[in-house]
Amino acid sequence: MTSHLDSDSIADYLLDHPHFFEEHAELLGRIKLTSPLLGRAISLQERQMEILREKIKVQELHMADLMRIAQENDEITGKFQAWTRALLLARNDADLPQALTRNLQEIFNVPQVTLRLWNVAESHNDNWYTATVSEDARIFANGLTTPFCGANNDFEAAGWLEDATSVKSLAMLPLRVGAAPEAFGLLVLGSPDPSRFSADMATDFLSRISETASAALACLLH
């Protein structure tokens, strides 16, 4: 008597006997499969080669993507270093806000950048960066644990930018001393491109800018 073998049983048998095709090598040339690439019947060996080429192609694409990401990260690191160096080269404390915003704008190609500080020493009270800020804006800054990115919905901070009417998206970075609950300022980046600072973008790098800017500007506080 013979028993019917279904495809699963055959597959299990071949898995349990990995040397089957070594013992029956002649079958490799006789078994025919349909190639999705060539649209015709090919041998098992040819199909294995197709699968291997597909895997290699996927790996090459993945490697190219990793190299692209590495190159982008390297460029960002270089820009961040150049910006930090510009802060260190500021001649005195009063030059820091201008050096910070100007170099951030130029090095990172941000169309508009500005900032506002409060609770600063009296000697800095008459500067552009200490212009009047509403209590609501301060409360908003205090509530930011990470940078805000998104559309410009008539935020007060957008009005601090030179050409506020052209700003379609913006990033607002809270400035605070360490883990202090209250912020002492707000760094604002604006762009006419609605997608430049989108609500779903990662904010890790902006957080580093926020932390570095906070450390640099803390010397202006009273």
PDB file of C-alpha atoms in Angstrom:
ATOM      1  CA  MET A   1       0.000   0.000   0.000  1.00  0.00           C
ATOM      2  CA  THR A   2       1.103   3.537  -0.669  1.00  0.00           C
ATOM      3  CA  SER A   3       0.137   6.663   1.304  1.00  0.00           C
ATOM      4  CA  HIS A   4      -0.548  10.088  -0.217  1.00  0.00           C
ATOM      5  CA  LEU A   5       2.105  12.688   0.615  1.00  0.00           C
ATOM      6  CA  ASP A   6       1.002  16.293   0.710  1.00  0.00           C
ATOM      7  CA  SER A   7       3.364  19.217   0.008  1.00  0.00           C
ATOM      8  CA  ASP A   8       3.872  19.961   3.709  1.00  0.00           C
ATOM      9  CA  SER A   9       5.016  16.388   4.349  1.00  0.00           C
ATOM     10  CA  ILE A  10       7.475  16.597   1.473  1.00  0.00           C
ATOM     11  CA  ALA A  11       8.777  19.930   2.722  1.00  0.00           C
ATOM     12  CA  ASP A  12       9.211  18.515   6.234  1.00  0.00           C
ATOM     13  CA  TYR A  13      11.060  15.506   4.823  1.00  0.00           C
ATOM     14  CA  LEU A  14      13.483  17.706   2.869  1.00  0.00           C
ATOM     15  CA  LEU A  15      14.114  19.842   5.961  1.00  0.00           C
ATOM     16  CA  ASP A  16      14.840  16.716   7.983  1.00  0.00           C
ATOM     17  CA  HIS A  17      17.169  15.426   5.257  1.00  0.00           C
ATOM     18  CA  PRO A  18      19.312  18.407   4.187  1.00  0.00           C
ATOM     19  CA  HIS A  19      21.644  16.168   2.186  1.00  0.00           C
ATOM     20  CA  PHE A  20      18.861  14.806  -0.035  1.00  0.00           C
ATOM     21  CA  PHE A  21      19.860  16.827  -3.115  1.00  0.00           C
ATOM     22  CA  GLU A  22      23.508  15.988  -2.574  1.00  0.00           C
ATOM     23  CA  GLU A  23      22.580  12.326  -2.790  1.00  0.00           C
ATOM     24  CA  HIS A  24      20.291  12.963  -5.755  1.00  0.00           C
ATOM     25  CA  ALA A  25      22.116  15.756  -7.565  1.00  0.00           C
ATOM     26  CA  GLU A  26      20.594  14.808 -10.911  1.00  0.00           C
ATOM     27  CA  LEU A  27      17.205  16.087  -9.694  1.00  0.00           C
ATOM     28  CA  LEU A  28      18.462  19.654  -9.476  1.00  0.00           C
ATOM     29  CA  GLY A  29      18.658  19.888 -13.248  1.00  0.00           C
ATOM     30  CA  ARG A  30      15.321  18.163 -13.828  1.00  0.00           C
ATOM     31  CA  ILE A  31      13.139  20.135 -11.405  1.00  0.00           C
ATOM     32  CA  LYS A  32      11.598  23.127 -13.182  1.00  0.00           C
ATOM     33  CA  LEU A  33      10.220  26.262 -11.538  1.00  0.00           C
ATOM     34  CA  THR A  34       8.509  29.323 -12.974  1.00  0.00           C
ATOM     35  CA  SER A  35      10.702  32.403 -12.816  1.00  0.00           C
ATOM     36  CA  PRO A  36       8.824  35.590 -11.830  1.00  0.00           C
ATOM     37  CA  LEU A  37      11.596  37.573 -13.491  1.00  0.00           C
ATOM     38  CA  LEU A  38      11.994  35.685 -16.756  1.00  0.00           C
ATOM     39  CA  GLY A  39       8.425  34.428 -17.078  1.00  0.00           C
ATOM     40  CA  ARG A  40       9.491  30.924 -18.084  1.00  0.00           C
ATOM     41  CA  ALA A  41      10.420  27.618 -16.503  1.00  0.00           C
ATOM     42  CA  ILE A  42      13.927  27.407 -15.080  1.00  0.00           C
ATOM     43  CA  SER A  43      15.873  24.843 -13.097  1.00  0.00           C
ATOM     44  CA  LEU A  44      16.011  24.834  -9.324  1.00  0.00           C
ATOM     45  CA  GLN A  45      19.643  25.909  -9.487  1.00  0.00           C
ATOM     46  CA  GLU A  46      18.754  28.896 -11.690  1.00  0.00           C
ATOM     47  CA  ARG A  47      15.952  29.864  -9.312  1.00  0.00           C
ATOM     48  CA  GLN A  48      18.347  29.718  -6.374  1.00  0.00           C
ATOM     49  CA  MET A  49      20.670  32.078  -8.224  1.00  0.00           C
ATOM     50  CA  GLU A  50      17.768  34.475  -8.860  1.00  0.00           C
ATOM     51  CA  ILE A  51      16.880  34.494  -5.163  1.00  0.00           C
ATOM     52  CA  LEU A  52      20.517  35.078  -4.244  1.00  0.00           C
ATOM     53  CA  ARG A  53      20.776  38.013  -6.687  1.00  0.00           C
ATOM     54  CA  GLU A  54      17.575  39.520  -5.222  1.00  0.00           C
ATOM     55  CA  LYS A  55      18.988  39.252  -1.687  1.00  0.00           C
ATOM     56  CA  ILE A  56      22.267  40.849  -2.782  1.00  0.00           C
ATOM     57  CA  LYS A  57      20.367  43.690  -4.479  1.00  0.00           C
ATOM     58  CA  VAL A  58      18.339  44.346  -1.313  1.00  0.00           C
ATOM     59  CA  GLN A  59      21.520  44.361   0.773  1.00  0.00           C
ATOM     60  CA  GLU A  60      23.198  46.763  -1.648  1.00  0.00           C
ATOM     61  CA  LEU A  61      20.230  49.145  -1.441  1.00  0.00           C
ATOM     62  CA  HIS A  62      20.275  48.905   2.347  1.00  0.00           C
ATOM     63  CA  MET A  63      24.015  49.602   2.421  1.00  0.00           C
ATOM     64  CA  ALA A  64      23.594  52.601   0.115  1.00  0.00           C
ATOM     65  CA  ASP A  65      20.887  53.963   2.413  1.00  0.00           C
ATOM     66  CA  LEU A  66      23.131  53.522   5.463  1.00  0.00           C
ATOM     67  CA  MET A  67      25.968  55.320   3.674  1.00  0.00           C
ATOM     68  CA  ARG A  68      23.646  58.188   2.758  1.00  0.00           C
ATOM     69  CA  ILE A  69      22.478  58.522   6.361  1.00  0.00           C
ATOM     70  CA  ALA A  70      26.082  58.407   7.607  1.00  0.00           C
ATOM     71  CA  GLN A  71      27.064  61.147   5.152  1.00  0.00           C
ATOM     72  CA  GLU A  72      24.120  63.328   6.218  1.00  0.00           C
ATOM     73  CA  ASN A  73      24.978  62.826   9.895  1.00  0.00           C
ATOM     74  CA  ASP A  74      28.603  63.719   9.183  1.00  0.00           C
ATOM     75  CA  GLU A  75      27.526  66.936   7.462  1.00  0.00           C
ATOM     76  CA  ILE A  76      25.229  67.851  10.357  1.00  0.00           C
ATOM     77  CA  THR A  77      28.012  67.153  12.868  1.00  0.00           C
ATOM     78  CA  GLY A  78      30.353  69.408  10.904  1.00  0.00           C
ATOM     79  CA  LYS A  79      27.805  72.230  10.858  1.00  0.00           C
ATOM     80  CA  PHE A  80      27.109  71.856  14.565  1.00  0.00           C
ATOM     81  CA  GLN A  81      30.826  72.046  15.312  1.00  0.00           C
ATOM     82  CA  ALA A  82      31.192  75.165  13.160  1.00  0.00           C
ATOM     83  CA  TRP A  83      28.258  76.806  14.970  1.00  0.00           C
ATOM     84  CA  THR A  84      29.642  75.906  18.401  1.00  0.00           C
ATOM     85  CA  ARG A  85      33.048  77.285  17.400  1.00  0.00           C
ATOM     86  CA  ALA A  86      31.396  80.572  16.392  1.00  0.00           C
ATOM     87  CA  LEU A  87      29.867  80.831  19.878  1.00  0.00           C
ATOM     88  CA  LEU A  88      33.260  80.266  21.488  1.00  0.00           C
ATOM     89  CA  LEU A  89      34.781  83.006  19.323  1.00  0.00           C
ATOM     90  CA  ALA A  90      32.260  85.619  20.474  1.00  0.00           C
ATOM     91  CA  ARG A  91      34.316  88.490  21.910  1.00  0.00           C
ATOM     92  CA  ASN A  92      32.058  89.253  24.866  1.00  0.00           C
ATOM     93  CA  ASP A  93      28.742  88.267  26.402  1.00  0.00           C
ATOM     94  CA  ALA A  94      26.853  91.008  24.573  1.00  0.00           C
ATOM     95  CA  ASP A  95      27.941  89.558  21.208  1.00  0.00           C
ATOM     96  CA  LEU A  96      26.590  86.079  21.960  1.00  0.00           C
ATOM     97  CA  PRO A  97      22.921  86.514  20.905  1.00  0.00           C
ATOM     98  CA  GLN A  98      23.891  88.015  17.540  1.00  0.00           C
ATOM     99  CA  ALA A  99      26.632  85.422  16.948  1.00  0.00           C
ATOM    100  CA  LEU A 100      24.273  82.609  17.903  1.00  0.00           C
ATOM    101  CA  THR A 101      21.376  83.604  15.653  1.00  0.00           C
ATOM    102  CA  ARG A 102      23.431  84.844  12.687  1.00  0.00           C
ATOM    103  CA  ASN A 103      25.611  81.727  12.502  1.00  0.00           C
ATOM    104  CA  LEU A 104      22.662  79.427  13.062  1.00  0.00           C
ATOM    105  CA  GLN A 105      20.970  81.089  10.107  1.00  0.00           C
ATOM    106  CA  GLU A 106      24.025  80.969   7.845  1.00  0.00           C
ATOM    107  CA  ILE A 107      25.534  77.589   8.735  1.00  0.00           C
ATOM    108  CA  PHE A 108      22.259  75.641   8.787  1.00  0.00           C
ATOM    109  CA  ASN A 109      20.634  77.662   6.013  1.00  0.00           C
ATOM    110  CA  VAL A 110      17.623  78.691   8.098  1.00  0.00           C
ATOM    111  CA  PRO A 111      15.772  81.608   6.446  1.00  0.00           C
ATOM    112  CA  GLN A 112      14.977  83.465   9.680  1.00  0.00           C
ATOM    113  CA  VAL A 113      16.273  83.131  13.242  1.00  0.00           C
ATOM    114  CA  THR A 114      15.718  85.220  16.353  1.00  0.00           C
ATOM    115  CA  LEU A 115      15.428  84.855  20.116  1.00  0.00           C
ATOM    116  CA  ARG A 116      14.014  86.498  23.200  1.00  0.00           C
ATOM    117  CA  LEU A 117      15.432  86.370  26.721  1.00  0.00           C
ATOM    118  CA  TRP A 118      13.974  87.411  30.053  1.00  0.00           C
ATOM    119  CA  ASN A 119      15.310  87.583  33.599  1.00  0.00           C
ATOM    120  CA  VAL A 120      18.598  88.880  32.246  1.00  0.00           C
ATOM    121  CA  ALA A 121      21.063  91.172  34.010  1.00  0.00           C
ATOM    122  CA  GLU A 122      20.116  94.866  33.951  1.00  0.00           C
ATOM    123  CA  SER A 123      23.074  95.718  31.724  1.00  0.00           C
ATOM    124  CA  HIS A 124      21.394  93.804  28.868  1.00  0.00           C
ATOM    125  CA  ASN A 125      17.879  95.211  29.260  1.00  0.00           C
ATOM    126  CA  ASP A 126      18.050  97.607  26.308  1.00  0.00           C
ATOM    127  CA  ASN A 127      19.055  95.036  23.666  1.00  0.00           C
ATOM    128  CA  TRP A 128      16.909  93.663  20.840  1.00  0.00           C
ATOM    129  CA  TYR A 129      16.825  90.190  22.362  1.00  0.00           C
ATOM    130  CA  THR A 130      15.230  91.473  25.577  1.00  0.00           C
ATOM    131  CA  ALA A 131      12.244  93.121  23.889  1.00  0.00           C
ATOM    132  CA  THR A 132       8.898  92.737  25.611  1.00  0.00           C
ATOM    133  CA  VAL A 133       7.506  89.201  25.783  1.00  0.00           C
ATOM    134  CA  SER A 134       3.956  88.490  26.962  1.00  0.00           C
ATOM    135  CA  GLU A 135       3.230  86.322  29.973  1.00  0.00           C
ATOM    136  CA  ASP A 136       1.473  83.835  27.675  1.00  0.00           C
ATOM    137  CA  ALA A 137       4.637  83.415  25.618  1.00  0.00           C
ATOM    138  CA  ARG A 138       6.651  82.762  28.773  1.00  0.00           C
ATOM    139  CA  ILE A 139       4.137  80.190  29.955  1.00  0.00           C
ATOM    140  CA  PHE A 140       4.294  78.546  26.524  1.00  0.00           C
ATOM    141  CA  ALA A 141       8.106  78.377  26.730  1.00  0.00           C
ATOM    142  CA  ASN A 142       7.920  76.909  30.244  1.00  0.00           C
ATOM    143  CA  GLY A 143       5.634  74.165  28.954  1.00  0.00           C
ATOM    144  CA  LEU A 144       8.028  73.054  26.223  1.00  0.00           C
ATOM    145  CA  THR A 145      10.034  70.016  27.295  1.00  0.00           C
ATOM    146  CA  THR A 146      11.211  69.491  23.716  1.00  0.00           C
ATOM    147  CA  PRO A 147      11.412  71.871  20.735  1.00  0.00           C
ATOM    148  CA  PHE A 148       8.115  72.661  19.039  1.00  0.00           C
ATOM    149  CA  CYS A 149       7.935  72.158  15.269  1.00  0.00           C
ATOM    150  CA  GLY A 150       4.912  72.849  13.116  1.00  0.00           C
ATOM    151  CA  ALA A 151       2.825  75.267  11.127  1.00  0.00           C
ATOM    152  CA  ASN A 152       2.804  78.945  12.002  1.00  0.00           C
ATOM    153  CA  ASN A 153      -0.600  79.357  13.585  1.00  0.00           C
ATOM    154  CA  ASP A 154      -0.112  83.051  14.366  1.00  0.00           C
ATOM    155  CA  PHE A 155       2.239  82.361  17.260  1.00  0.00           C
ATOM    156  CA  GLU A 156       3.460  85.426  19.102  1.00  0.00           C
ATOM    157  CA  ALA A 157       7.047  84.194  18.697  1.00  0.00           C
ATOM    158  CA  ALA A 158       6.659  84.179  14.901  1.00  0.00           C
ATOM    159  CA  GLY A 159       6.054  87.920  15.126  1.00  0.00           C
ATOM    160  CA  TRP A 160       9.559  88.375  16.523  1.00  0.00           C
ATOM    161  CA  LEU A 161      11.034  87.329  13.164  1.00  0.00           C
ATOM    162  CA  GLU A 162      12.039  89.974  10.645  1.00  0.00           C
ATOM    163  CA  ASP A 163       9.541  88.903   7.972  1.00  0.00           C
ATOM    164  CA  ALA A 164       6.841  87.214  10.016  1.00  0.00           C
ATOM    165  CA  THR A 165       4.224  87.241   7.246  1.00  0.00           C
ATOM    166  CA  SER A 166       6.310  84.910   5.074  1.00  0.00           C
ATOM    167  CA  VAL A 167       6.781  82.257   7.773  1.00  0.00           C
ATOM    168  CA  LYS A 168       4.789  79.082   7.096  1.00  0.00           C
ATOM    169  CA  SER A 169       6.542  76.722   9.516  1.00  0.00           C
ATOM    170  CA  LEU A 170       8.701  77.296  12.544  1.00  0.00           C
ATOM    171  CA  ALA A 171      10.650  75.656  15.329  1.00  0.00           C
ATOM    172  CA  MET A 172      10.596  77.085  18.842  1.00  0.00           C
ATOM    173  CA  LEU A 173      13.355  75.956  21.183  1.00  0.00           C
ATOM    174  CA  PRO A 174      13.048  76.589  24.934  1.00  0.00           C
ATOM    175  CA  LEU A 175      16.107  77.985  26.686  1.00  0.00           C
ATOM    176  CA  ARG A 176      16.612  76.930  30.301  1.00  0.00           C
ATOM    177  CA  VAL A 177      19.393  76.321  32.780  1.00  0.00           C
ATOM    178  CA  GLY A 178      19.873  72.563  33.024  1.00  0.00           C
ATOM    179  CA  ALA A 179      16.655  70.860  34.094  1.00  0.00           C
ATOM    180  CA  ALA A 180      15.086  74.026  35.508  1.00  0.00           C
ATOM    181  CA  PRO A 181      11.274  73.978  35.221  1.00  0.00           C
ATOM    182  CA  GLU A 182      11.131  77.565  33.974  1.00  0.00           C
ATOM    183  CA  ALA A 183      12.648  78.770  30.706  1.00  0.00           C
ATOM    184  CA  PHE A 184      14.599  82.007  30.466  1.00  0.00           C
ATOM    185  CA  GLY A 185      14.100  82.443  26.739  1.00  0.00           C
ATOM    186  CA  LEU A 186      12.939  81.135  23.401  1.00  0.00           C
ATOM    187  CA  LEU A 187      14.959  80.534  20.227  1.00  0.00           C
ATOM    188  CA  VAL A 188      12.822  80.795  17.082  1.00  0.00           C
ATOM    189  CA  LEU A 189      13.576  79.405  13.602  1.00  0.00           C
ATOM    190  CA  GLY A 190      11.236  80.292  10.743  1.00  0.00           C
ATOM    191  CA  SER A 191      10.853  79.238   7.121  1.00  0.00           C
ATOM    192  CA  PRO A 192       8.512  80.010   4.197  1.00  0.00           C
ATOM    193  CA  ASP A 193       8.580  76.270   3.403  1.00  0.00           C
ATOM    194  CA  PRO A 194       5.612  74.587   5.180  1.00  0.00           C
ATOM    195  CA  SER A 195       7.522  71.297   5.371  1.00  0.00           C
ATOM    196  CA  ARG A 196      10.810  72.674   6.737  1.00  0.00           C
ATOM    197  CA  PHE A 197       9.673  72.317  10.351  1.00  0.00           C
ATOM    198  CA  SER A 198       6.868  69.766  10.264  1.00  0.00           C
ATOM    199  CA  ALA A 199       5.016  68.485  13.318  1.00  0.00           C
ATOM    200  CA  ASP A 200       6.205  64.902  12.704  1.00  0.00           C
ATOM    201  CA  MET A 201       9.920  65.653  12.358  1.00  0.00           C
ATOM    202  CA  ALA A 202      12.454  64.334  14.869  1.00  0.00           C
ATOM    203  CA  THR A 203      13.645  66.942  17.367  1.00  0.00           C
ATOM    204  CA  ASP A 204      16.777  65.255  18.789  1.00  0.00           C
ATOM    205  CA  PHE A 205      19.168  67.532  16.937  1.00  0.00           C
ATOM    206  CA  LEU A 206      17.122  70.643  17.710  1.00  0.00           C
ATOM    207  CA  SER A 207      17.262  69.647  21.381  1.00  0.00           C
ATOM    208  CA  ARG A 208      21.064  69.685  21.179  1.00  0.00           C
ATOM    209  CA  ILE A 209      20.948  73.166  19.670  1.00  0.00           C
ATOM    210  CA  SER A 210      18.595  74.224  22.441  1.00  0.00           C
ATOM    211  CA  GLU A 211      20.886  72.836  25.163  1.00  0.00           C
ATOM    212  CA  THR A 212      24.008  74.411  23.646  1.00  0.00           C
ATOM    213  CA  ALA A 213      22.315  77.782  23.145  1.00  0.00           C
ATOM    214  CA  SER A 214      21.029  77.679  26.728  1.00  0.00           C
ATOM    215  CA  ALA A 215      24.522  76.982  28.101  1.00  0.00           C
ATOM    216  CA  ALA A 216      26.007  79.817  26.035  1.00  0.00           C
ATOM    217  CA  LEU A 217      23.362  82.405  26.925  1.00  0.00           C
ATOM    218  CA  ALA A 218      23.057  81.591  30.627  1.00  0.00           C
ATOM    219  CA  CYS A 219      25.890  84.057  31.314  1.00  0.00           C
ATOM    220  CA  LEU A 220      23.475  86.911  30.479  1.00  0.00           C
ATOM    221  CA  LEU A 221      21.105  86.107  33.346  1.00  0.00           C
ATOM    222  CA  HIS A 222      21.087  88.068  36.584  1.00  0.00           C
TER     223      HIS A 222
END
